[in-house]
mmCIF file of C-alpha atoms and ligand atoms in Angstrom:
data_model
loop_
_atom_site.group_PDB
_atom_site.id
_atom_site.type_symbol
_atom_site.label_atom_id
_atom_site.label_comp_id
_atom_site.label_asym_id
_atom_site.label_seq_id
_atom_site.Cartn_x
_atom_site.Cartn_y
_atom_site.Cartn_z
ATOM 1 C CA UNK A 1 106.818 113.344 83.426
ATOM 2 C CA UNK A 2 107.586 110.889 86.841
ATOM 3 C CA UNK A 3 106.451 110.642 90.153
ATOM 4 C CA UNK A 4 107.870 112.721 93.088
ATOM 5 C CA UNK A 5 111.478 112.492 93.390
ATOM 6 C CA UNK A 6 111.311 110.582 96.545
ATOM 7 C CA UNK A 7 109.764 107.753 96.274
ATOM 8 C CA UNK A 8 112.547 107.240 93.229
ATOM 9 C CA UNK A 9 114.791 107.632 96.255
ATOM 10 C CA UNK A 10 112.810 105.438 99.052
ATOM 11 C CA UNK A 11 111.904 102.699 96.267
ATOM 12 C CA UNK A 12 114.942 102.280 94.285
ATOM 13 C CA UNK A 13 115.756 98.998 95.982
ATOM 14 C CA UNK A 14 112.447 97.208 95.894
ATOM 15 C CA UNK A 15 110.909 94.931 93.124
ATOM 16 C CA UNK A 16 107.584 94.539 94.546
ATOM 17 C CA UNK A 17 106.638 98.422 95.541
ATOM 18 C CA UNK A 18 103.433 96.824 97.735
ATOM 19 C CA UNK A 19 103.551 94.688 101.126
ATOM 20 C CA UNK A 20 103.722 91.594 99.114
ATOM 21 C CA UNK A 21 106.730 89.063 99.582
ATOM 22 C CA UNK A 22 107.510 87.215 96.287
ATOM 23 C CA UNK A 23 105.675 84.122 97.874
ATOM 24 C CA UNK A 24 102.744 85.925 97.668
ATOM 25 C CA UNK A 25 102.867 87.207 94.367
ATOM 26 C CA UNK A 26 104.014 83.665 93.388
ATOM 27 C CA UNK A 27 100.556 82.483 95.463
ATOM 28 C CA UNK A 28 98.775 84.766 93.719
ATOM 29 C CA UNK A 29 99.637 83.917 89.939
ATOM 30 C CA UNK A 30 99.063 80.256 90.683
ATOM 31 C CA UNK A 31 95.713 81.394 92.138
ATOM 32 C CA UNK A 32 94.656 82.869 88.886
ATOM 33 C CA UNK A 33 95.542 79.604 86.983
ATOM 34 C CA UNK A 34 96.438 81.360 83.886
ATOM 35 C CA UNK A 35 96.860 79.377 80.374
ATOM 36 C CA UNK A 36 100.535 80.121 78.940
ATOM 37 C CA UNK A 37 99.894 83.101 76.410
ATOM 38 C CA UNK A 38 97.294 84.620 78.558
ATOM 39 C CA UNK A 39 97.207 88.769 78.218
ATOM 40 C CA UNK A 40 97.801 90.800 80.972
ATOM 41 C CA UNK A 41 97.520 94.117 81.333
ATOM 42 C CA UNK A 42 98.919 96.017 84.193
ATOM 43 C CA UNK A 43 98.414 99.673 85.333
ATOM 44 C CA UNK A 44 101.230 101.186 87.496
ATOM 45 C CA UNK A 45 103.408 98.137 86.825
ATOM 46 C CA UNK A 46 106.155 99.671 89.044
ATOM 47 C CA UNK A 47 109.418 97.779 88.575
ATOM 48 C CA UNK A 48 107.715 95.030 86.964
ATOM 49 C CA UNK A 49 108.319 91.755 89.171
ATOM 50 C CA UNK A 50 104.310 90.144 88.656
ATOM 51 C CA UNK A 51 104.653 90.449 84.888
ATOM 52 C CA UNK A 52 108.393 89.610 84.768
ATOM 53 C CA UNK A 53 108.005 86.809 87.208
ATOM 54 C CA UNK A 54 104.489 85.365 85.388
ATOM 55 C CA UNK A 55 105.869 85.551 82.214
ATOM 56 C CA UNK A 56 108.530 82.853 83.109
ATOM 57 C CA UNK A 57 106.568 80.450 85.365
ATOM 58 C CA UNK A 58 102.925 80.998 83.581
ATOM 59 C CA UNK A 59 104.362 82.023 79.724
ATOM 60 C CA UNK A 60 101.994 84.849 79.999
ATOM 61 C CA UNK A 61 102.283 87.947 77.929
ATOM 62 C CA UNK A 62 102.229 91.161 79.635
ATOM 63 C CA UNK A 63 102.188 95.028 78.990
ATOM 64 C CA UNK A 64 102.803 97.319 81.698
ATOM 65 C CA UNK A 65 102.942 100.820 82.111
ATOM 66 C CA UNK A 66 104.289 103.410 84.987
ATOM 67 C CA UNK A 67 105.114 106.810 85.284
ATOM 68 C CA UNK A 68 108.502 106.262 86.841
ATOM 69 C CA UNK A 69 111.122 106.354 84.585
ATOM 70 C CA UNK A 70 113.550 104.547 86.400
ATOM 71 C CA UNK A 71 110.884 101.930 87.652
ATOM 72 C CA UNK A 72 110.179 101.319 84.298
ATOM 73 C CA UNK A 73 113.580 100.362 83.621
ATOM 74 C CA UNK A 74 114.230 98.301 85.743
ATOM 75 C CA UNK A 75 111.112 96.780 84.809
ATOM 76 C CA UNK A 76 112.580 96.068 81.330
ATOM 77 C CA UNK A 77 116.186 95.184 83.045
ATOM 78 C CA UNK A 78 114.496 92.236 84.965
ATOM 79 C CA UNK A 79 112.844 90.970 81.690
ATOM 80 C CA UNK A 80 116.181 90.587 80.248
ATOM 81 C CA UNK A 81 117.618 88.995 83.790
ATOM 82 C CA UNK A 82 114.475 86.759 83.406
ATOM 83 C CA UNK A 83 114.321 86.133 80.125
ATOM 84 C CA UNK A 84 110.977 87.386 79.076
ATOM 85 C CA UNK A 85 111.754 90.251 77.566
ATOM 86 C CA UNK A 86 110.017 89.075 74.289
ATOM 87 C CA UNK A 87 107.024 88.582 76.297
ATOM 88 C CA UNK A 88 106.349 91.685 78.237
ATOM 89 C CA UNK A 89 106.849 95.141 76.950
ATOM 90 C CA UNK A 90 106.929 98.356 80.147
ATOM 91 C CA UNK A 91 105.625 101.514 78.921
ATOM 92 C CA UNK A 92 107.040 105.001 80.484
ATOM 93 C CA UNK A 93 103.407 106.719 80.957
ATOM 94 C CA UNK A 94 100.863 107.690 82.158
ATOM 95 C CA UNK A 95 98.603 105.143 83.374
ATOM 96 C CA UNK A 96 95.420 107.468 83.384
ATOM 97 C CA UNK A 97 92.651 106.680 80.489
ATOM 98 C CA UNK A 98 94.811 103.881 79.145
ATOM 99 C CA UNK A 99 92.882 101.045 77.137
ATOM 100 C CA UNK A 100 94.480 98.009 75.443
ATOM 101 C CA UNK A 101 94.189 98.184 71.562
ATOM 102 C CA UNK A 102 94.176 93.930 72.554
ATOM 103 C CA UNK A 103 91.410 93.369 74.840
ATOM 104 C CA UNK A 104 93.428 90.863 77.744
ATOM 105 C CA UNK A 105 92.404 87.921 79.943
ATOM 106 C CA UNK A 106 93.493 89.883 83.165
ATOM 107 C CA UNK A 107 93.704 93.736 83.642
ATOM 108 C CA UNK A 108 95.531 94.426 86.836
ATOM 109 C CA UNK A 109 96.401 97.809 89.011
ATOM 110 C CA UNK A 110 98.365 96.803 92.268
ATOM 111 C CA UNK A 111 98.676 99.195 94.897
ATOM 112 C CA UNK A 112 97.944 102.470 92.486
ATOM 113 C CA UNK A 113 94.035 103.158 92.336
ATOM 114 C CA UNK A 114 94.025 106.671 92.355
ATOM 115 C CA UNK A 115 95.254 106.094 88.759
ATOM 116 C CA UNK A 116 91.471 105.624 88.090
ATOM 117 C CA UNK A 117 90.021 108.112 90.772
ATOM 118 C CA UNK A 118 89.642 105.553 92.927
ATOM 119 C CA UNK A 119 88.637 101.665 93.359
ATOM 120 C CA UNK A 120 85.128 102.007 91.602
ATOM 121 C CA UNK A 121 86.888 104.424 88.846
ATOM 122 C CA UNK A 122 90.109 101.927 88.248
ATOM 123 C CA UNK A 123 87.596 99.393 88.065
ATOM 124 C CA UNK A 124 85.603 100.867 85.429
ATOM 125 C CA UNK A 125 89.150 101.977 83.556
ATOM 126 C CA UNK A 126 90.584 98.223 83.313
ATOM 127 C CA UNK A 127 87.220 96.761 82.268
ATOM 128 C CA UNK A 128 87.763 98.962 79.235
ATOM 129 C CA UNK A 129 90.320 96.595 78.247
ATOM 130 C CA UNK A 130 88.970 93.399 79.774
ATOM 131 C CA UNK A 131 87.894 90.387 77.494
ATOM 132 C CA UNK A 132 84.174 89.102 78.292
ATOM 133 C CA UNK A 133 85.209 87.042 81.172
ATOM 134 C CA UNK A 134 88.485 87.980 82.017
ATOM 135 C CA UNK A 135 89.658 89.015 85.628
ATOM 136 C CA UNK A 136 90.320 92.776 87.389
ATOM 137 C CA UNK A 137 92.930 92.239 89.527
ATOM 138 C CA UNK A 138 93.027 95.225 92.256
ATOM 139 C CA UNK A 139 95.388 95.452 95.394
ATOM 140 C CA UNK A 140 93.961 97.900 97.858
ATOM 141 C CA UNK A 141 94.326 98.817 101.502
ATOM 142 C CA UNK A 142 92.218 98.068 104.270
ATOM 143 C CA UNK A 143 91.609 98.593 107.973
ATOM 144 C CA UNK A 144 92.595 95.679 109.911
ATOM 145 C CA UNK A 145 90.919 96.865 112.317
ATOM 146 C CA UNK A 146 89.523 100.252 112.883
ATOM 147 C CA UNK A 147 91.544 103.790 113.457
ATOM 148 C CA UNK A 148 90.197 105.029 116.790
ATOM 149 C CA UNK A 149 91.120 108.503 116.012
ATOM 150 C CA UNK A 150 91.710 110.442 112.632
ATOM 151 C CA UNK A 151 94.944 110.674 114.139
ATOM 152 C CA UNK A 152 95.801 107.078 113.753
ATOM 153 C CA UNK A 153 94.435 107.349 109.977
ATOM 154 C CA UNK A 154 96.830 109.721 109.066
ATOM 155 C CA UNK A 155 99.594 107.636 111.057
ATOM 156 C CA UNK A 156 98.875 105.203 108.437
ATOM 157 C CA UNK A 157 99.622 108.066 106.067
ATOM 158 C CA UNK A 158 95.751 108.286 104.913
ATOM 159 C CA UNK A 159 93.784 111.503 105.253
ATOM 160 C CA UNK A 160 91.224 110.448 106.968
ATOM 161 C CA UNK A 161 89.672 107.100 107.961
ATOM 162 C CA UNK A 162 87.174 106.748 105.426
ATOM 163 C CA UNK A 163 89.715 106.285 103.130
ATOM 164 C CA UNK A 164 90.068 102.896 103.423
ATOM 165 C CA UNK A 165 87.276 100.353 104.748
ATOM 166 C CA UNK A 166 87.665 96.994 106.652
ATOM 167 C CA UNK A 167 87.637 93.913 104.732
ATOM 168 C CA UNK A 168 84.408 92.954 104.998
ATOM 169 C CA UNK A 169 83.232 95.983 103.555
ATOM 170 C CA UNK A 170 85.891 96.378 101.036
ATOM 171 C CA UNK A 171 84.725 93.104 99.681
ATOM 172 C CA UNK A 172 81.255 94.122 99.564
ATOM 173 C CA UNK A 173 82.035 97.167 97.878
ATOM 174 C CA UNK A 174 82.956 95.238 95.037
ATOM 175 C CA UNK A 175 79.467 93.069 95.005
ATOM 176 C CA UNK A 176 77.828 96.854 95.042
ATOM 177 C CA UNK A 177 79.886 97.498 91.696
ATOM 178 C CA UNK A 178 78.199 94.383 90.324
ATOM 179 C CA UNK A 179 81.244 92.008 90.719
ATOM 180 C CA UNK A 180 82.132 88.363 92.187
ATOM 181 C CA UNK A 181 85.405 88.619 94.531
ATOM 182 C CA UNK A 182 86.427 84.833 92.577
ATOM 183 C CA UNK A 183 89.775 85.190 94.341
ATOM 184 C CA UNK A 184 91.943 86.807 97.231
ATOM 185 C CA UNK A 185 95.320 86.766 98.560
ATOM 186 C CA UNK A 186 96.258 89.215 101.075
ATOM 187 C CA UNK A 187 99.561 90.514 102.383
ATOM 188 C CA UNK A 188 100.370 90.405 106.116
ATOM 189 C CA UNK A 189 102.497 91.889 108.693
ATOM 190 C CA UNK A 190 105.887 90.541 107.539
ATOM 191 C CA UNK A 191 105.463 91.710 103.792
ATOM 192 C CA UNK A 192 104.700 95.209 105.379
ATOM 193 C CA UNK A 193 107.759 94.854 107.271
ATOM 194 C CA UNK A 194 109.792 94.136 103.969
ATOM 195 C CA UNK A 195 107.566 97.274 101.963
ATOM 196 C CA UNK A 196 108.735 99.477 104.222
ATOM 197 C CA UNK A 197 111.894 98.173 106.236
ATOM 198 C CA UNK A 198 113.910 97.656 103.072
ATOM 199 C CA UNK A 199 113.059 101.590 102.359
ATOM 200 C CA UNK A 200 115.379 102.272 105.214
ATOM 201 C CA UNK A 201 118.481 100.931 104.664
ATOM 202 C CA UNK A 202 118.168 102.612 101.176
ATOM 203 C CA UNK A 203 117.555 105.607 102.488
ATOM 204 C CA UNK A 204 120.476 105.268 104.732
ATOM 205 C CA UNK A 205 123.059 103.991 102.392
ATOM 206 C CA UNK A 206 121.180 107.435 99.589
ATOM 207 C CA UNK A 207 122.328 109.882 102.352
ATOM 208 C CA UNK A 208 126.104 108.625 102.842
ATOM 209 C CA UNK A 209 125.913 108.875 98.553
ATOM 210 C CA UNK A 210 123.796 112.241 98.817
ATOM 211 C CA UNK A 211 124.964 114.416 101.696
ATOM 212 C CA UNK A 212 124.378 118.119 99.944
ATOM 213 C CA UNK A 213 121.048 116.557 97.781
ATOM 214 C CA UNK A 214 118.467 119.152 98.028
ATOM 215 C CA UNK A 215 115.601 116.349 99.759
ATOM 216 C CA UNK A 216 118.677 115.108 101.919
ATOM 217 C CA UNK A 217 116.799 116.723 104.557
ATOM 218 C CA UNK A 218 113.249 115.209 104.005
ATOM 219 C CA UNK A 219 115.322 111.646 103.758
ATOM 220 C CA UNK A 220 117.476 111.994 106.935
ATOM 221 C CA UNK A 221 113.958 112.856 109.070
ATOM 222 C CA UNK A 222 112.038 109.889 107.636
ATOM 223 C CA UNK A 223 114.730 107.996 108.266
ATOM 224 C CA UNK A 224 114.402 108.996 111.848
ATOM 225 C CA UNK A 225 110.913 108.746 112.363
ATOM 226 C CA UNK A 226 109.802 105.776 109.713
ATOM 227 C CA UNK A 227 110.671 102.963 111.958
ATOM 228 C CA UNK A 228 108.409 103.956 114.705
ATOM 229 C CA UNK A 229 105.655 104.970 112.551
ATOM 230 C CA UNK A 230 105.550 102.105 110.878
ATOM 231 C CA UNK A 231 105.427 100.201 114.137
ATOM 232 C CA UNK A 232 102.783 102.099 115.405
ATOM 233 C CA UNK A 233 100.136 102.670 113.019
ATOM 234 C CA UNK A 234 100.909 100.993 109.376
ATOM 235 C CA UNK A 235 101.720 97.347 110.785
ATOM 236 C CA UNK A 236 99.066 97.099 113.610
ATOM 237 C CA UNK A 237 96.210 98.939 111.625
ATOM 238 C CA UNK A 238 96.765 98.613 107.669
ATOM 239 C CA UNK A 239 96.248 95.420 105.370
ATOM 240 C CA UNK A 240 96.720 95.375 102.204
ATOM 241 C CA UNK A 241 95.403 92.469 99.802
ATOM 242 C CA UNK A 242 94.839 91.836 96.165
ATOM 243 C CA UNK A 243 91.076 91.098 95.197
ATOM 244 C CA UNK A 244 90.162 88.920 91.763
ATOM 245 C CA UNK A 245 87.052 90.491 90.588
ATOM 246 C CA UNK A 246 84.424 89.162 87.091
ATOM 247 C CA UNK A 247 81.692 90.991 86.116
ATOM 248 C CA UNK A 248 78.557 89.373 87.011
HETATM 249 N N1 LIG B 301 102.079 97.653 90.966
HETATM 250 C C1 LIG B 301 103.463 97.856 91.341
HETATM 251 C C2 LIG B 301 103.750 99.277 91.816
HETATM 252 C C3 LIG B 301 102.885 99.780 92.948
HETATM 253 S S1 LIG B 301 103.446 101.343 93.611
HETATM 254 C C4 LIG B 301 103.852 96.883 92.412
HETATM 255 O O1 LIG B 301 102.935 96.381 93.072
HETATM 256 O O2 LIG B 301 105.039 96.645 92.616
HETATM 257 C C5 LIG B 301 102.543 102.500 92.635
HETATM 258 C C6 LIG B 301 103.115 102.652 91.257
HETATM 259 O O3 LIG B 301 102.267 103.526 90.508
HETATM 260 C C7 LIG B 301 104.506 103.256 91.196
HETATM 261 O O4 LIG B 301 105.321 102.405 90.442
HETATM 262 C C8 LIG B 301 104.308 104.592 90.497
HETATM 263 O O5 LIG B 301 105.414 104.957 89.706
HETATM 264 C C9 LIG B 301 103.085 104.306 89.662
HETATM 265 N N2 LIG B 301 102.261 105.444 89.255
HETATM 266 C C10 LIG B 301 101.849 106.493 90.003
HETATM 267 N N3 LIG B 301 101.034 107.296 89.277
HETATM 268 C C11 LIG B 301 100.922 106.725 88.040
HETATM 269 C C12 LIG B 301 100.226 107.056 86.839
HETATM 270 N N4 LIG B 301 99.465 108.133 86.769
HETATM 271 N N5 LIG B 301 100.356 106.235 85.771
HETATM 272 C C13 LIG B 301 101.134 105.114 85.829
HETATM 273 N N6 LIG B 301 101.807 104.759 86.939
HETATM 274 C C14 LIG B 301 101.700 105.539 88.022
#
């Protein structure tokens, strides 16, 4: 049970798999103004750096889980680095249909919605274990500004253009669902640039460790061709932000 193989490959180096900089994820905890022993919950917790890194400044406590096996232990590495490991526990898992047996004050999923089917779906799945009150925390993509072809959607790796909307909408969308936006911080160029930038040098330093690996192929042409599309569509046309919703 993992994710595909290559994004274990692509990702290995990051902390924050999203186009956040840890300013921004520092922005955003302080945002939240969290009480030390707050809950948090966090679906697709990745390598673990918002719990990890809110644990020491806000003294929250934190369970995350992630399908990635070697995400999630690095997740658990950086508790001990940070010394939080008595305060958030990272699950190996499957993130799908997972409710807290501890209802929690905030009940996050960063950059992984199709956990839930989907915003409205992942929406519905953390309220499960949300406390009356508490905050969904969701970080989505968005049009910047809009694809003028279906070609430049997929560019920005999406199928098609509707699969994103443009903020204004986005935000809306979450009104329709019967929620306040209370919060927002979103991500900009430069934390794309560090997303998806830092992917190449790992992939470069992978292949001179992983000549005869059977996706050394697959990494040596995205190496090729990532810096270019990434230029051309993801950084001019993609944002990416994280939205603090309550139930209304
Ligand atoms: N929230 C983290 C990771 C975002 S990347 C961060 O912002 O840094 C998406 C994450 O979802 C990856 O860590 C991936 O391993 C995880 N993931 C994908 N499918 C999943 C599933 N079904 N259940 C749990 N985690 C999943």
């Amino acid at each position: 049970m993992d994710i595909p193989r290559i994004f274990n490959i692509t990702e290995s180096e990051h902390r924050i798999h999203n186009p956040f900089t840890p300013e921004k994820l520092a922005t955003l905890g302080a945002a939240l103004r969290l009480e030390s022993g707050a809950r948090v919950l966090d679906l697709g917790s990745g390598s673990g750096e918002m719990l990890c890194t809110w644990a020491r400044d806000y003294g929250l406590i934190g369970t995350g889980i992630d399908l990635s096996q070697l995400f999630t232990e690095q997740a658990k590495r950086r508790a001990e680095e940070l010394g939080v490991a008595d305060r958030v526990t990272f699950i190996h898992g499957d993130a799908a249909g997972y409710v807290a047996d501890e209802k929690v004050d905030v009940a996050a999923c960063l950059g992984a919605s199709w956990i839930g089917g989907g915003v409205a779906g992942t929406i519905e799945l953390l309220a499960r274990s949300l406390r009356p009150g508490g905050i969904i925390l969701i970080g989505e993509p968005y049009w910047r500004q809009l694809p003028p072809t279906p070609e430049v959607a997929r560019g920005c790796l999406a199928h098609d253009i509707s699969d994103f909307l443009l903020l204004p909408e986005l935000l809306a969308s979450f009104d329709r669902l019967g929620y306040d936006v209370v919060e927002m911080v979103l991500a900009d160029q430069d934390g794309w640039d560090r997303y998806e930038a830092a992917k190449w040098l790992t992939m470069r330093r992978w292949l001179e460790a992983n000549p005869d690996d059977e996706l050394a192929k697959e990494v040596r042409d995205l190496l090729t061709t990532e810096p270019v599309r990434h230029a051309t569509y993801t950084r001019e046309y993609l944002g990416w932000g994280v939205f603090a919703l309550m139930s209304r």
